[in-house]
Structure formats: structure tokens, C-alpha cells
C-alpha atoms as a printed R data frame, in Angstrom:
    type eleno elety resid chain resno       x       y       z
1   ATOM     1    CA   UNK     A     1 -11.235 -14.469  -1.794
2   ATOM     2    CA   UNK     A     2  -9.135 -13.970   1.669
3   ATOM     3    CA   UNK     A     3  -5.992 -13.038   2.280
4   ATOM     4    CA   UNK     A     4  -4.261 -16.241   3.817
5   ATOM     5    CA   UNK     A     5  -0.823 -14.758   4.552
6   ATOM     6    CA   UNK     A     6   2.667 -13.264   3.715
7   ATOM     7    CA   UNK     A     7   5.438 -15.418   2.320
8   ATOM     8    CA   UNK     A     8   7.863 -14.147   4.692
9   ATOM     9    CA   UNK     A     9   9.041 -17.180   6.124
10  ATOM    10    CA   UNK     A    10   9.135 -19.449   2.647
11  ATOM    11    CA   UNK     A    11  11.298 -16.574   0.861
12  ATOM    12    CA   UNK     A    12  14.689 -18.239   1.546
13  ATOM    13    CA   UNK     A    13  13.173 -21.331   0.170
14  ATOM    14    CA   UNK     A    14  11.869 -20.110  -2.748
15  ATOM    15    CA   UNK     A    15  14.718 -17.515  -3.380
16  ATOM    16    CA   UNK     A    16  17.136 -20.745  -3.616
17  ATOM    17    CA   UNK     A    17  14.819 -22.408  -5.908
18  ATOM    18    CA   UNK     A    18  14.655 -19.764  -8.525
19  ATOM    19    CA   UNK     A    19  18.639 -18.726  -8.269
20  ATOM    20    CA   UNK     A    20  19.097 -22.816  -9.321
21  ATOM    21    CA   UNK     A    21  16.742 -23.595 -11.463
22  ATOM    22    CA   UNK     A    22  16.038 -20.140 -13.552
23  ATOM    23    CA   UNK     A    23  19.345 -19.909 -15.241
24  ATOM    24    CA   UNK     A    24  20.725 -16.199 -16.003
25  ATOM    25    CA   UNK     A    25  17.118 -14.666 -16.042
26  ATOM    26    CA   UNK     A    26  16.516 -11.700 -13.833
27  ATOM    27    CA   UNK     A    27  12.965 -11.841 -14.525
28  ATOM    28    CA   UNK     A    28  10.021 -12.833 -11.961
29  ATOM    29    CA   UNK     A    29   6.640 -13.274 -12.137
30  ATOM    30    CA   UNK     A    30   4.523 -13.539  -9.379
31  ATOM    31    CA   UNK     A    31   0.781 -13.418 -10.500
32  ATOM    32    CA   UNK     A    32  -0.967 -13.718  -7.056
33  ATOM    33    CA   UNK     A    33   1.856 -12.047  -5.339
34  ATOM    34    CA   UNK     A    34  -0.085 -10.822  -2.496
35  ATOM    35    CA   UNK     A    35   1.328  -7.921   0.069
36  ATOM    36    CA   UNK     A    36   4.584  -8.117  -2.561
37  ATOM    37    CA   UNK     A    37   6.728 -10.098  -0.010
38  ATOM    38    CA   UNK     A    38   8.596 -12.555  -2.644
39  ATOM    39    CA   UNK     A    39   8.363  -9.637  -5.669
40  ATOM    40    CA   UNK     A    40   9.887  -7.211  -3.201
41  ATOM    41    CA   UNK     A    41  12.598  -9.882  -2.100
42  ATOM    42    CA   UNK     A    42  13.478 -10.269  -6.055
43  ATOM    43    CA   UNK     A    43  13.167  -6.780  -6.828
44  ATOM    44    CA   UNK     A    44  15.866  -6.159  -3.515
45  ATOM    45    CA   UNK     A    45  18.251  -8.625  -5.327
46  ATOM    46    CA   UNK     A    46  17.822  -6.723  -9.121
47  ATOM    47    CA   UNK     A    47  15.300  -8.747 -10.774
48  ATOM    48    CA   UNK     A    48  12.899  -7.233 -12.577
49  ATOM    49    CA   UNK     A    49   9.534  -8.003 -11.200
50  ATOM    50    CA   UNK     A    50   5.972  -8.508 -12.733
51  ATOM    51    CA   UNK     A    51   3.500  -8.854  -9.854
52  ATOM    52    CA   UNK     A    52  -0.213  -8.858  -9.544
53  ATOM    53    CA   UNK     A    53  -2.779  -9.829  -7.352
54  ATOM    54    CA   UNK     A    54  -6.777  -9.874  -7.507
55  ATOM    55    CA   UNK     A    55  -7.610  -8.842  -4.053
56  ATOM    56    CA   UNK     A    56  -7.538  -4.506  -4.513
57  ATOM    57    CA   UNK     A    57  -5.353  -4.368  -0.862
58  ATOM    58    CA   UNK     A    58  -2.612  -6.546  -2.310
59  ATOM    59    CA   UNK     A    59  -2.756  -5.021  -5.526
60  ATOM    60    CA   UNK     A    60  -1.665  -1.855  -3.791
61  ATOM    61    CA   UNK     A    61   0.508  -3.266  -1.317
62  ATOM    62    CA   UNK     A    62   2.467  -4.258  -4.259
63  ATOM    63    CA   UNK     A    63   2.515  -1.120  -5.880
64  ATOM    64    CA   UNK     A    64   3.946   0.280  -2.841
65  ATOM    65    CA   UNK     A    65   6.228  -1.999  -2.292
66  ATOM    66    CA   UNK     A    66   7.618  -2.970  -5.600
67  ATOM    67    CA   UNK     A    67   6.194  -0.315  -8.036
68  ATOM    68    CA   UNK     A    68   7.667   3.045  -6.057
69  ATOM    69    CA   UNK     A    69  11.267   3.061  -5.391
70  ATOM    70    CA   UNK     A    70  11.013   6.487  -3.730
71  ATOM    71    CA   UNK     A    71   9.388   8.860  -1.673
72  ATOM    72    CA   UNK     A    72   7.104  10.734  -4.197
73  ATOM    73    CA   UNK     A    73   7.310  14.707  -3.911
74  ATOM    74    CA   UNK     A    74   3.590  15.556  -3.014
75  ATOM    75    CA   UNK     A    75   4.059  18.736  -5.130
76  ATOM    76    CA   UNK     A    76   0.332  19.281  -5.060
77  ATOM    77    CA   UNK     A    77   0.435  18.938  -1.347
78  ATOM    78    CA   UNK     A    78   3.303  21.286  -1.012
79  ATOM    79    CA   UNK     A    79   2.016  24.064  -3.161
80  ATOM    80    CA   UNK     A    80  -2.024  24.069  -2.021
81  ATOM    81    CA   UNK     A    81  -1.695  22.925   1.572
82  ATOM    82    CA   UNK     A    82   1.760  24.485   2.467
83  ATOM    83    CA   UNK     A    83   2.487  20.690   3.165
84  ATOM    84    CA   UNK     A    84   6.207  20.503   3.357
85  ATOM    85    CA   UNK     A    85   7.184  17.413   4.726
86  ATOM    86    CA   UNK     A    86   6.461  13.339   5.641
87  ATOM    87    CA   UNK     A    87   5.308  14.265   9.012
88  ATOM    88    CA   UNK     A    88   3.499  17.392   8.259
89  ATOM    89    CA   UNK     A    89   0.745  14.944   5.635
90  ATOM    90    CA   UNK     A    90   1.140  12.423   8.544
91  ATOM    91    CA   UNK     A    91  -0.005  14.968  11.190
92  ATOM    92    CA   UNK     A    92  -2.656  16.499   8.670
93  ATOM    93    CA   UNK     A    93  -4.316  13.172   8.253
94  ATOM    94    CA   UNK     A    94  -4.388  12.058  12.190
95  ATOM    95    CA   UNK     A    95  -5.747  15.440  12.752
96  ATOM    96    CA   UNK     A    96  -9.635  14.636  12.718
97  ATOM    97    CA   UNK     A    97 -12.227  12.065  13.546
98  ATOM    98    CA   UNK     A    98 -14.614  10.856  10.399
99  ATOM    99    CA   UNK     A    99 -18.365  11.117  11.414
100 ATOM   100    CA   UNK     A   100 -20.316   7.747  10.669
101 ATOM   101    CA   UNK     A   101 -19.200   6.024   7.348
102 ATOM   102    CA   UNK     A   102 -19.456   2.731   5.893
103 ATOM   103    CA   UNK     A   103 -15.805   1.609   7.164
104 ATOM   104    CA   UNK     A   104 -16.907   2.492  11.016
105 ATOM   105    CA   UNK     A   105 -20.234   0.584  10.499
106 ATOM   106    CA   UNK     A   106 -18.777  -2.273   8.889
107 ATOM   107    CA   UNK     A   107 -15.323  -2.859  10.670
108 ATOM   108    CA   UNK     A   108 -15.882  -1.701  14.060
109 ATOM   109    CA   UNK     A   109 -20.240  -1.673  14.728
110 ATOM   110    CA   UNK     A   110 -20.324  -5.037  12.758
111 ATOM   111    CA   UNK     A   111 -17.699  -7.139  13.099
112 ATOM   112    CA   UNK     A   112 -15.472  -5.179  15.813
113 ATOM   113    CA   UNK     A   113 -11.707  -5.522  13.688
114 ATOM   114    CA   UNK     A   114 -11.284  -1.773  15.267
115 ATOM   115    CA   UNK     A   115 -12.272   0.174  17.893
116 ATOM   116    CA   UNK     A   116 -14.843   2.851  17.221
117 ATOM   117    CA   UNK     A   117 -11.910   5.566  17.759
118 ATOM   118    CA   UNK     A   118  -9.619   3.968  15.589
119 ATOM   119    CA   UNK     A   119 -12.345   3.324  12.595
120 ATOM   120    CA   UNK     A   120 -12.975   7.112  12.819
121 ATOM   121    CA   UNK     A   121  -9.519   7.611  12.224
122 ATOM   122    CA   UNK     A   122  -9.263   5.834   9.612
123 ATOM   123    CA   UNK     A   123 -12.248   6.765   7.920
124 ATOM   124    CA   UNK     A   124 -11.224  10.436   8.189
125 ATOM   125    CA   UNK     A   125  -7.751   9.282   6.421
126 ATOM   126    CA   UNK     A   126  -9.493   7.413   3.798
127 ATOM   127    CA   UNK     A   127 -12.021  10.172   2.833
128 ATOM   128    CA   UNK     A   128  -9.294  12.986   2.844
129 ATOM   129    CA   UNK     A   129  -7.245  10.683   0.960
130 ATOM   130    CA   UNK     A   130  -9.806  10.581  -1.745
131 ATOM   131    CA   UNK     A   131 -10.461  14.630  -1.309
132 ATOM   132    CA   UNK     A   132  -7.066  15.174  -2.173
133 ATOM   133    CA   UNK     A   133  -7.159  13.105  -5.532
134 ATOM   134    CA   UNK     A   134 -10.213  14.193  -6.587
135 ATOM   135    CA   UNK     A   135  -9.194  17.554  -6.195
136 ATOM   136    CA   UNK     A   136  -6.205  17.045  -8.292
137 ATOM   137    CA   UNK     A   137  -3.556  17.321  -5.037
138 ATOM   138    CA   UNK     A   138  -1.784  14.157  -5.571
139 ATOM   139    CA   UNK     A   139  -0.616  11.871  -8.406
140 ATOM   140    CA   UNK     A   140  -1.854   8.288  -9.160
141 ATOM   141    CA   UNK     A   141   1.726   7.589  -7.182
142 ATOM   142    CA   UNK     A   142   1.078   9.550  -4.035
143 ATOM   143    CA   UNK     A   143  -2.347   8.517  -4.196
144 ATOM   144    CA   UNK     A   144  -1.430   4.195  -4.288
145 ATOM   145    CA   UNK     A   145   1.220   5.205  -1.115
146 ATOM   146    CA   UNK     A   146  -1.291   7.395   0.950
């Protein structure tokens, strides 16, 4: 299954249909909600969203954007790393280059989506991502955002 694109530009549309025809309910469901683009659009106008998608990206873009309604502490961060602040876990992961990984070979060796520099990058952020959890440094929460 692909990803075939955000609902941006329909959300008027369908925002108008649901506010006629869906009486005093402040309830949405959106089972193949996607990157969250209508839930979030509800969810910014008080409904109370249900969302869900079967592709694991847009399952955690919705999280993010529906499921967390604030910046999580990183408490783990803070106390281990002496991580203090947003920028100081930004700078921390854009500190390194990955070596060779499966996200390097695949997306930018393969099929060229990103340049070999940028694939390194984001390998290193994915596998320091995953360091962190498994080492207990960030909850399920700060885990879906990273």
C-alpha cells in the first residue's frame, strides 16, 4: 500500500459536510486517516478524534499529530545525557554520520530518494533513536515524536 496524499486541500469540504450532516456529535472517525490532516483539523475544532491508519509512517504521523498535545519532557534525556532542551536533542542527533545501514542502501544506493549524506543522517537519527528507547531514555511518547 502507498501513500497517495494529504487531505489538505479537501478539509474545508469535508469539514462542512460533517458540521451539517453529523448533528451535535463531536466525535470523528477517520480509519485510514493517513498523515492525520482531517483528524488533526477535527481535533483543532474540539472533536474528539479516533484515527488509524495501516501504513506504520501514518500511524505515527497521527500519533504526533493528534495523539500528543504537548511537548513531552524527555526526563530520561535530561537526567542521563544532561539534555536540557529542544535544540540541545536536535543538535545531539545531527551530530554524526551512520556508517552503511539498510536505510542508506535502500533509499539512497537503490532507488536514490536521498543523497548519500543525507541517508547517513538519517540513519544515524534513526539508530540513536532506537538506542535511546532501548536503553530506557525515552517514553513510548518521546519515542512516537523523535
Amino acid at each position: 500500500m502507498r501513500y497517495i496524499g494529504s487531505k489538505a486541500s479537501t478539509l474545508p469540504i469535508v469539514r462542512s459536510i460533517i458540521l451539517r450532516y453529523a448533528g451535535d456529535s463531536r466525535r470523528l472517525c477517520d480509519p485510514f486517516g493517513g498523515v492525520g490532516t482531517v483528524s488533526a483539523g477535527f481535533r483543532a475544532i474540539g472533536y474528539d478524534v479516533w484515527t488509524g491508519d495501516t501504513l506504520t509512517f501514518a500511524h505515527y504521523f497521527q500519533r504526533c499529530r493528534v495523539g500528543i498535545s504537548r511537548f513531552p519532557a524527555f526526563s530520561g534525556l535530561r537526567q542521563v545525557m544532561g539534555l536540557t532542551a529542544r535544540d540541545q536533542i536536535e543538535s545531539a542527533l545531527n551530530s554524526g554520520e551512520s556508517k552503511r545501514g539498510w536505510l542508506l542502501r535502500e533509499y539512497s544506493t537503490r532507488r536514490r530518494f536521498f543523497t548519500e549524506s543525507n541517508a547517513r543522517r538519517i540513519e544515524y537519527c534513526r539508530s540513536t533513536i532506537l538506542a535511546w528507547m532501548e536503553w530506557g531514555l525515552l517514553s513510548e511518547e518521546e519515542y512516537v515524536l523523535l
